[in-house]
PDB file of C-alpha atoms in Angstrom:
ATOM      1  CA  ASP C   1       0.000   0.000   0.000  1.00 78.00           C
ATOM      2  CA  SER C   2       1.628   3.212  -1.215  1.00 79.00           C
ATOM      3  CA  GLY C   3      -0.585   5.425   0.914  1.00 89.00           C
ATOM      4  CA  VAL C   4      -2.234   6.986  -2.134  1.00 95.00           C
ATOM      5  CA  THR C   5      -5.777   5.702  -2.581  1.00 96.00           C
ATOM      6  CA  GLN C   6      -7.619   5.802  -5.871  1.00 97.00           C
ATOM      7  CA  THR C   7     -11.234   4.848  -6.405  1.00 97.00           C
ATOM      8  CA  PRO C   8     -12.770   3.170  -8.234  1.00 97.00           C
ATOM      9  CA  LYS C   9     -10.208   0.647  -9.481  1.00 96.00           C
ATOM     10  CA  HIS C  10     -12.230  -0.120 -12.593  1.00 96.00           C
ATOM     11  CA  LEU C  11     -14.865   1.833 -14.431  1.00 97.00           C
ATOM     12  CA  ILE C  12     -16.807   0.934 -17.559  1.00 97.00           C
ATOM     13  CA  THR C  13     -19.021   3.550 -19.104  1.00 97.00           C
ATOM     14  CA  ALA C  14     -20.555   4.533 -22.418  1.00 97.00           C
ATOM     15  CA  THR C  15     -19.483   7.238 -24.817  1.00 98.00           C
ATOM     16  CA  GLY C  16     -20.879  10.648 -24.016  1.00 97.00           C
ATOM     17  CA  GLN C  17     -21.072   9.958 -20.308  1.00 98.00           C
ATOM     18  CA  ARG C  18     -19.326  11.689 -17.423  1.00 98.00           C
ATOM     19  CA  VAL C  19     -17.282  10.049 -14.675  1.00 98.00           C
ATOM     20  CA  THR C  20     -15.441  11.174 -11.564  1.00 98.00           C
ATOM     21  CA  LEU C  21     -12.204   9.614 -10.390  1.00 98.00           C
ATOM     22  CA  ARG C  22     -11.141  10.129  -6.815  1.00 98.00           C
ATOM     23  CA  CYS C  23      -7.742  10.308  -5.179  1.00 98.00           C
ATOM     24  CA  SER C  24      -6.701  10.552  -1.549  1.00 97.00           C
ATOM     25  CA  PRO C  25      -3.056  11.581  -1.216  1.00 95.00           C
ATOM     26  CA  ARG C  26      -0.538  10.136   1.192  1.00 92.00           C
ATOM     27  CA  SER C  27      -0.789  11.656   4.643  1.00 90.00           C
ATOM     28  CA  GLY C  28       1.177  14.892   4.794  1.00 87.00           C
ATOM     29  CA  ASP C  29       1.476  15.380   1.040  1.00 89.00           C
ATOM     30  CA  LEU C  30       0.052  18.650  -0.236  1.00 88.00           C
ATOM     31  CA  SER C  31       0.384  18.034  -3.959  1.00 89.00           C
ATOM     32  CA  VAL C  32      -1.737  15.796  -6.125  1.00 92.00           C
ATOM     33  CA  TYR C  33      -0.819  14.984  -9.703  1.00 91.00           C
ATOM     34  CA  TRP C  34      -2.964  13.273 -12.320  1.00 94.00           C
ATOM     35  CA  TYR C  35      -1.501  11.200 -15.127  1.00 93.00           C
ATOM     36  CA  GLN C  36      -3.038   9.293 -18.015  1.00 94.00           C
ATOM     37  CA  GLN C  37      -1.513   6.134 -19.445  1.00 91.00           C
ATOM     38  CA  SER C  38      -3.053   4.968 -22.688  1.00 86.00           C
ATOM     39  CA  LEU C  39      -2.241   1.587 -24.201  1.00 75.00           C
ATOM     40  CA  ASP C  40       1.526   1.260 -24.750  1.00 65.00           C
ATOM     41  CA  GLN C  41       1.999   4.934 -24.060  1.00 73.00           C
ATOM     42  CA  GLY C  42       4.018   6.669 -21.408  1.00 78.00           C
ATOM     43  CA  LEU C  43       2.573   8.577 -18.521  1.00 85.00           C
ATOM     44  CA  GLN C  44       1.019  11.802 -19.761  1.00 88.00           C
ATOM     45  CA  PHE C  45       0.863  14.565 -17.192  1.00 87.00           C
ATOM     46  CA  LEU C  46      -2.604  16.066 -16.922  1.00 92.00           C
ATOM     47  CA  ILE C  47      -2.701  18.467 -14.012  1.00 92.00           C
ATOM     48  CA  GLN C  48      -1.279  19.233 -10.577  1.00 90.00           C
ATOM     49  CA  TYR C  49      -2.862  20.747  -7.496  1.00 92.00           C
ATOM     50  CA  TYR C  50      -0.999  22.043  -4.497  1.00 89.00           C
ATOM     51  CA  ASN C  51      -2.887  22.656  -1.279  1.00 91.00           C
ATOM     52  CA  GLY C  52      -6.141  23.257  -3.095  1.00 94.00           C
ATOM     53  CA  GLU C  53      -4.841  25.388  -5.924  1.00 93.00           C
ATOM     54  CA  GLU C  54      -4.002  24.468  -9.475  1.00 92.00           C
ATOM     55  CA  ARG C  55      -0.205  24.522  -9.838  1.00 86.00           C
ATOM     56  CA  ALA C  56       0.580  23.129 -13.266  1.00 85.00           C
ATOM     57  CA  LYS C  57      -1.311  21.995 -16.309  1.00 87.00           C
ATOM     58  CA  GLY C  58      -0.220  19.493 -18.901  1.00 86.00           C
ATOM     59  CA  ASN C  59      -1.987  17.789 -21.772  1.00 82.00           C
ATOM     60  CA  ILE C  60      -5.433  17.951 -20.230  1.00 92.00           C
ATOM     61  CA  LEU C  61      -8.413  18.141 -22.550  1.00 95.00           C
ATOM     62  CA  GLU C  62     -11.040  20.818 -22.065  1.00 96.00           C
ATOM     63  CA  ARG C  63     -13.566  18.025 -21.422  1.00 97.00           C
ATOM     64  CA  PHE C  64     -11.537  17.096 -18.349  1.00 97.00           C
ATOM     65  CA  SER C  65     -11.357  19.048 -15.109  1.00 97.00           C
ATOM     66  CA  ALA C  66     -10.044  18.497 -11.643  1.00 97.00           C
ATOM     67  CA  GLN C  67     -10.135  20.001  -8.196  1.00 97.00           C
ATOM     68  CA  GLN C  68      -8.543  19.515  -4.823  1.00 97.00           C
ATOM     69  CA  PHE C  69     -10.669  19.854  -1.717  1.00 97.00           C
ATOM     70  CA  PRO C  70      -9.780  21.288   1.717  1.00 96.00           C
ATOM     71  CA  ASP C  71      -9.097  17.805   3.039  1.00 95.00           C
ATOM     72  CA  LEU C  72      -6.583  17.498   0.119  1.00 96.00           C
ATOM     73  CA  HIS C  73      -8.351  14.717  -1.721  1.00 97.00           C
ATOM     74  CA  SER C  74      -8.729  15.343  -5.411  1.00 98.00           C
ATOM     75  CA  GLU C  75     -11.244  14.472  -8.081  1.00 98.00           C
ATOM     76  CA  LEU C  76     -10.713  14.220 -11.818  1.00 98.00           C
ATOM     77  CA  ASN C  77     -13.874  14.753 -13.835  1.00 98.00           C
ATOM     78  CA  LEU C  78     -14.052  13.387 -17.352  1.00 98.00           C
ATOM     79  CA  SER C  79     -17.034  14.397 -19.472  1.00 97.00           C
ATOM     80  CA  SER C  80     -18.403  13.731 -22.967  1.00 97.00           C
ATOM     81  CA  LEU C  81     -16.338  10.579 -22.927  1.00 97.00           C
ATOM     82  CA  GLU C  82     -14.938   9.170 -26.137  1.00 97.00           C
ATOM     83  CA  LEU C  83     -13.535   5.732 -26.918  1.00 96.00           C
ATOM     84  CA  GLY C  84     -10.045   7.221 -26.956  1.00 94.00           C
ATOM     85  CA  ASP C  85     -10.371   8.251 -23.322  1.00 96.00           C
ATOM     86  CA  SER C  86     -10.059   4.612 -22.314  1.00 96.00           C
ATOM     87  CA  ALA C  87      -6.859   4.471 -20.275  1.00 95.00           C
ATOM     88  CA  LEU C  88      -5.308   4.026 -16.879  1.00 95.00           C
ATOM     89  CA  TYR C  89      -5.536   7.175 -14.809  1.00 97.00           C
ATOM     90  CA  PHE C  90      -2.972   7.509 -12.072  1.00 96.00           C
ATOM     91  CA  CYS C  91      -2.932   9.873  -9.188  1.00 96.00           C
ATOM     92  CA  ALA C  92       0.320  10.660  -7.406  1.00 93.00           C
ATOM     93  CA  SER C  93       1.054  12.734  -4.365  1.00 91.00           C
ATOM     94  CA  GLY C  94       4.129  14.516  -3.156  1.00 84.00           C
ATOM     95  CA  GLY C  95       5.452  17.336  -1.046  1.00 71.00           C
ATOM     96  CA  GLY C  96       5.397  19.737  -3.968  1.00 63.00           C
ATOM     97  CA  ILE C  97       9.009  19.062  -4.909  1.00 64.00           C
ATOM     98  CA  PRO C  98       9.263  16.468  -7.683  1.00 59.00           C
ATOM     99  CA  ASN C  99      12.934  15.796  -7.066  1.00 63.00           C
ATOM    100  CA  TYR C 100      12.113  13.452  -4.251  1.00 68.00           C
ATOM    101  CA  GLY C 101       9.812  11.353  -6.343  1.00 77.00           C
ATOM    102  CA  TYR C 102       6.088  11.077  -6.344  1.00 85.00           C
ATOM    103  CA  THR C 103       4.075   8.316  -4.689  1.00 89.00           C
ATOM    104  CA  PHE C 104       1.604   6.834  -7.114  1.00 93.00           C
ATOM    105  CA  GLY C 105      -1.709   5.170  -6.457  1.00 95.00           C
ATOM    106  CA  SER C 106      -2.600   1.908  -8.164  1.00 94.00           C
ATOM    107  CA  GLY C 107      -4.695   3.665 -10.775  1.00 95.00           C
ATOM    108  CA  THR C 108      -8.234   3.650 -12.135  1.00 97.00           C
ATOM    109  CA  ARG C 109      -8.778   1.713 -15.328  1.00 96.00           C
ATOM    110  CA  LEU C 110     -11.412   3.488 -17.411  1.00 97.00           C
ATOM    111  CA  THR C 111     -13.027   1.668 -20.297  1.00 97.00           C
ATOM    112  CA  VAL C 112     -15.332   3.629 -22.578  1.00 97.00           C
ATOM    113  CA  VAL C 113     -17.591   1.465 -24.733  1.00 97.00           C
TER     114      VAL C 113
ATOM    115  CA  ASP G   1       5.481  16.407 -27.109  1.00 59.00           C
ATOM    116  CA  GLN G   2       8.057  13.665 -26.602  1.00 71.00           C
ATOM    117  CA  GLN G   3      10.639  15.475 -24.539  1.00 89.00           C
ATOM    118  CA  VAL G   4      11.659  12.246 -22.860  1.00 92.00           C
ATOM    119  CA  LYS G   5      12.195   9.198 -25.027  1.00 93.00           C
ATOM    120  CA  GLN G   6      12.776   5.573 -24.241  1.00 94.00           C
ATOM    121  CA  ASN G   7      13.420   4.039 -27.630  1.00 91.00           C
ATOM    122  CA  SER G   8      13.515   0.422 -26.521  1.00 94.00           C
ATOM    123  CA  PRO G   9      10.041  -0.836 -25.662  1.00 92.00           C
ATOM    124  CA  SER G  10      11.449  -4.067 -24.273  1.00 95.00           C
ATOM    125  CA  LEU G  11      14.651  -5.673 -23.012  1.00 97.00           C
ATOM    126  CA  SER G  12      15.374  -9.258 -22.042  1.00 98.00           C
ATOM    127  CA  VAL G  13      18.421 -10.305 -20.003  1.00 98.00           C
ATOM    128  CA  GLN G  14      19.629 -13.392 -18.186  1.00 98.00           C
ATOM    129  CA  GLU G  15      19.568 -13.501 -14.399  1.00 98.00           C
ATOM    130  CA  GLY G  16      22.881 -12.356 -12.953  1.00 97.00           C
ATOM    131  CA  ARG G  17      23.804 -10.266 -15.978  1.00 98.00           C
ATOM    132  CA  ILE G  18      23.670  -6.487 -16.335  1.00 98.00           C
ATOM    133  CA  SER G  19      20.512  -4.719 -17.498  1.00 98.00           C
ATOM    134  CA  ILE G  20      20.992  -1.343 -19.165  1.00 98.00           C
ATOM    135  CA  LEU G  21      17.956   0.817 -19.795  1.00 98.00           C
ATOM    136  CA  ASN G  22      18.381   3.970 -21.823  1.00 98.00           C
ATOM    137  CA  CYS G  23      16.620   7.299 -21.955  1.00 97.00           C
ATOM    138  CA  ASP G  24      17.098  10.412 -24.086  1.00 97.00           C
ATOM    139  CA  TYR G  25      15.712  13.872 -23.545  1.00 96.00           C
ATOM    140  CA  THR G  26      15.466  16.982 -25.649  1.00 94.00           C
ATOM    141  CA  ASN G  27      14.781  19.792 -23.182  1.00 90.00           C
ATOM    142  CA  SER G  28      18.032  21.248 -21.882  1.00 90.00           C
ATOM    143  CA  MET G  29      16.096  22.883 -19.040  1.00 89.00           C
ATOM    144  CA  PHE G  30      15.609  19.532 -17.330  1.00 90.00           C
ATOM    145  CA  ASP G  31      17.769  19.382 -14.240  1.00 87.00           C
ATOM    146  CA  TYR G  32      16.477  16.383 -12.364  1.00 90.00           C
ATOM    147  CA  PHE G  33      15.990  12.880 -13.640  1.00 93.00           C
ATOM    148  CA  LEU G  34      14.220   9.946 -12.084  1.00 92.00           C
ATOM    149  CA  TRP G  35      13.540   6.294 -12.766  1.00 95.00           C
ATOM    150  CA  TYR G  36      10.311   4.615 -11.780  1.00 94.00           C
ATOM    151  CA  LYS G  37       9.492   0.928 -11.771  1.00 95.00           C
ATOM    152  CA  LYS G  38       6.010  -0.391 -12.470  1.00 92.00           C
ATOM    153  CA  TYR G  39       4.580  -3.842 -11.849  1.00 91.00           C
ATOM    154  CA  PRO G  40       1.285  -4.908 -13.461  1.00 85.00           C
ATOM    155  CA  ALA G  41      -1.827  -3.655 -11.670  1.00 80.00           C
ATOM    156  CA  GLU G  42       0.254  -1.295  -9.540  1.00 86.00           C
ATOM    157  CA  GLY G  43       1.216   2.329  -9.814  1.00 90.00           C
ATOM    158  CA  PRO G  44       4.807   3.304 -10.631  1.00 92.00           C
ATOM    159  CA  THR G  45       7.205   3.394  -7.698  1.00 92.00           C
ATOM    160  CA  PHE G  46      10.170   5.715  -7.385  1.00 90.00           C
ATOM    161  CA  LEU G  47      13.466   3.889  -7.858  1.00 94.00           C
ATOM    162  CA  ILE G  48      16.399   6.275  -8.125  1.00 94.00           C
ATOM    163  CA  SER G  49      17.130   9.841  -9.175  1.00 92.00           C
ATOM    164  CA  ILE G  50      19.999  12.049 -10.241  1.00 93.00           C
ATOM    165  CA  SER G  51      20.574  15.777 -10.269  1.00 90.00           C
ATOM    166  CA  SER G  52      22.050  17.424 -13.336  1.00 91.00           C
ATOM    167  CA  ILE G  53      25.090  18.473 -11.301  1.00 92.00           C
ATOM    168  CA  LYS G  54      26.098  14.834 -11.003  1.00 94.00           C
ATOM    169  CA  ASP G  55      26.966  12.235 -13.598  1.00 95.00           C
ATOM    170  CA  LYS G  56      26.397   9.127 -11.504  1.00 97.00           C
ATOM    171  CA  ASN G  57      24.246   8.027  -8.605  1.00 96.00           C
ATOM    172  CA  GLU G  58      24.330   4.574  -7.104  1.00 97.00           C
ATOM    173  CA  ASP G  59      21.919   2.772  -4.813  1.00 95.00           C
ATOM    174  CA  GLY G  60      22.661  -0.870  -4.237  1.00 97.00           C
ATOM    175  CA  ARG G  61      22.282  -2.789  -7.470  1.00 98.00           C
ATOM    176  CA  PHE G  62      20.956   0.275  -9.279  1.00 98.00           C
ATOM    177  CA  THR G  63      23.131   2.976 -10.827  1.00 98.00           C
ATOM    178  CA  VAL G  64      21.973   5.887 -12.931  1.00 98.00           C
ATOM    179  CA  PHE G  65      24.395   7.621 -15.292  1.00 98.00           C
ATOM    180  CA  LEU G  66      23.797  11.053 -16.789  1.00 97.00           C
ATOM    181  CA  ASN G  67      25.518  12.429 -19.882  1.00 97.00           C
ATOM    182  CA  LYS G  68      24.317  16.013 -20.163  1.00 95.00           C
ATOM    183  CA  SER G  69      26.173  16.798 -23.365  1.00 95.00           C
ATOM    184  CA  ALA G  70      24.452  13.886 -25.074  1.00 96.00           C
ATOM    185  CA  LYS G  71      21.157  14.480 -23.225  1.00 96.00           C
ATOM    186  CA  HIS G  72      21.193  10.830 -22.301  1.00 97.00           C
ATOM    187  CA  LEU G  73      20.762   8.855 -19.136  1.00 97.00           C
ATOM    188  CA  SER G  74      20.863   5.191 -18.383  1.00 98.00           C
ATOM    189  CA  LEU G  75      19.924   2.853 -15.583  1.00 98.00           C
ATOM    190  CA  HIS G  76      22.192  -0.086 -14.849  1.00 98.00           C
ATOM    191  CA  ILE G  77      20.983  -3.018 -12.789  1.00 98.00           C
ATOM    192  CA  VAL G  78      23.719  -5.381 -11.630  1.00 98.00           C
ATOM    193  CA  PRO G  79      23.181  -8.223 -11.083  1.00 98.00           C
ATOM    194  CA  SER G  80      19.736  -8.521 -12.595  1.00 98.00           C
ATOM    195  CA  GLN G  81      17.190 -10.616 -10.738  1.00 98.00           C
ATOM    196  CA  PRO G  82      13.875 -12.118 -11.916  1.00 97.00           C
ATOM    197  CA  GLY G  83      12.076  -9.797  -9.468  1.00 96.00           C
ATOM    198  CA  ASP G  84      13.411  -6.860 -11.453  1.00 97.00           C
ATOM    199  CA  SER G  85      11.073  -7.801 -14.303  1.00 97.00           C
ATOM    200  CA  ALA G  86       8.815  -4.761 -14.676  1.00 96.00           C
ATOM    201  CA  VAL G  87       8.256  -1.674 -16.801  1.00 94.00           C
ATOM    202  CA  TYR G  88      10.796   1.059 -16.143  1.00 97.00           C
ATOM    203  CA  PHE G  89       9.904   4.688 -16.771  1.00 95.00           C
ATOM    204  CA  CYS G  90      12.416   7.462 -17.133  1.00 95.00           C
ATOM    205  CA  ALA G  91      11.234  10.905 -16.010  1.00 91.00           C
ATOM    206  CA  ALA G  92      12.625  14.426 -16.055  1.00 91.00           C
ATOM    207  CA  SER G  93      11.725  17.685 -14.410  1.00 86.00           C
ATOM    208  CA  TRP G  94      13.080  21.207 -14.023  1.00 78.00           C
ATOM    209  CA  ASP G  95      13.489  23.323 -10.930  1.00 62.00           C
ATOM    210  CA  ASN G  96      10.333  24.725  -9.400  1.00 58.00           C
ATOM    211  CA  ASN G  97       8.277  23.142 -12.121  1.00 56.00           C
ATOM    212  CA  ASN G  98       6.127  20.273 -11.084  1.00 60.00           C
ATOM    213  CA  ASP G  99       5.363  19.161 -14.595  1.00 68.00           C
ATOM    214  CA  MET G 100       7.387  15.949 -14.666  1.00 79.00           C
ATOM    215  CA  ARG G 101       7.711  14.385 -18.114  1.00 85.00           C
ATOM    216  CA  PHE G 102       7.802  10.635 -18.495  1.00 88.00           C
ATOM    217  CA  GLY G 103       9.079   8.379 -21.229  1.00 91.00           C
ATOM    218  CA  ALA G 104       6.988   5.601 -22.734  1.00 90.00           C
ATOM    219  CA  GLY G 105       8.651   2.940 -20.608  1.00 93.00           C
ATOM    220  CA  THR G 106      10.820  -0.115 -21.242  1.00 95.00           C
ATOM    221  CA  ARG G 107       9.586  -3.564 -20.284  1.00 95.00           C
ATOM    222  CA  LEU G 108      12.459  -5.484 -18.691  1.00 97.00           C
ATOM    223  CA  THR G 109      12.294  -9.268 -18.497  1.00 97.00           C
ATOM    224  CA  VAL G 110      14.927 -11.052 -16.450  1.00 98.00           C
ATOM    225  CA  LYS G 111      15.046 -14.764 -17.273  1.00 97.00           C
ATOM    226  CA  PRO G 112      16.103 -17.275 -14.616  1.00 93.00           C
TER     227      PRO G 112
END
């Protein structure tokens, strides 16, 4: 157990739908990072939050949004889902300094049918 | 936007031999480099890192080498063990920027 909790582990939904992925960071970590891993692709950085505020944005689609709540858990909202959104979505947490490495959760596997 | 590249999708080595995983980057602003290891059905786990002011960092069986002029880094595992079989991701970041870029990963298989 890495200390980073992601729910649900698996999600199957239809095109056009909206889903919410949840992440609870490791105790004491203020930053939450979201990554997408499509089939045979590397980890694509989506977005980072630090203590409730958006800190950095990567290749995140406009149909996707995220937020971090006062208790530091984060949610990634994916809307108007397309087949190509099927992927593993990882959440990672850290102290805000990437040089010490992030701690990743086990991921949410999203399948859009 | 492939700023970090791992050109070998897979590598197979014999137990006890050396595994060498390679990574190239294009952004000269990167100043910190990390390797992550990922088992199936698990998230990546941090393995080892190196600052751009160094050219080598060693931790047990794992050594990372950095060649800044060539924008190349490598991870050496000696001796390789079957438990090392996993996907290895190279990652790079720059100071005060939390946008860490990852490579596509290399699947290492260590045969007994």
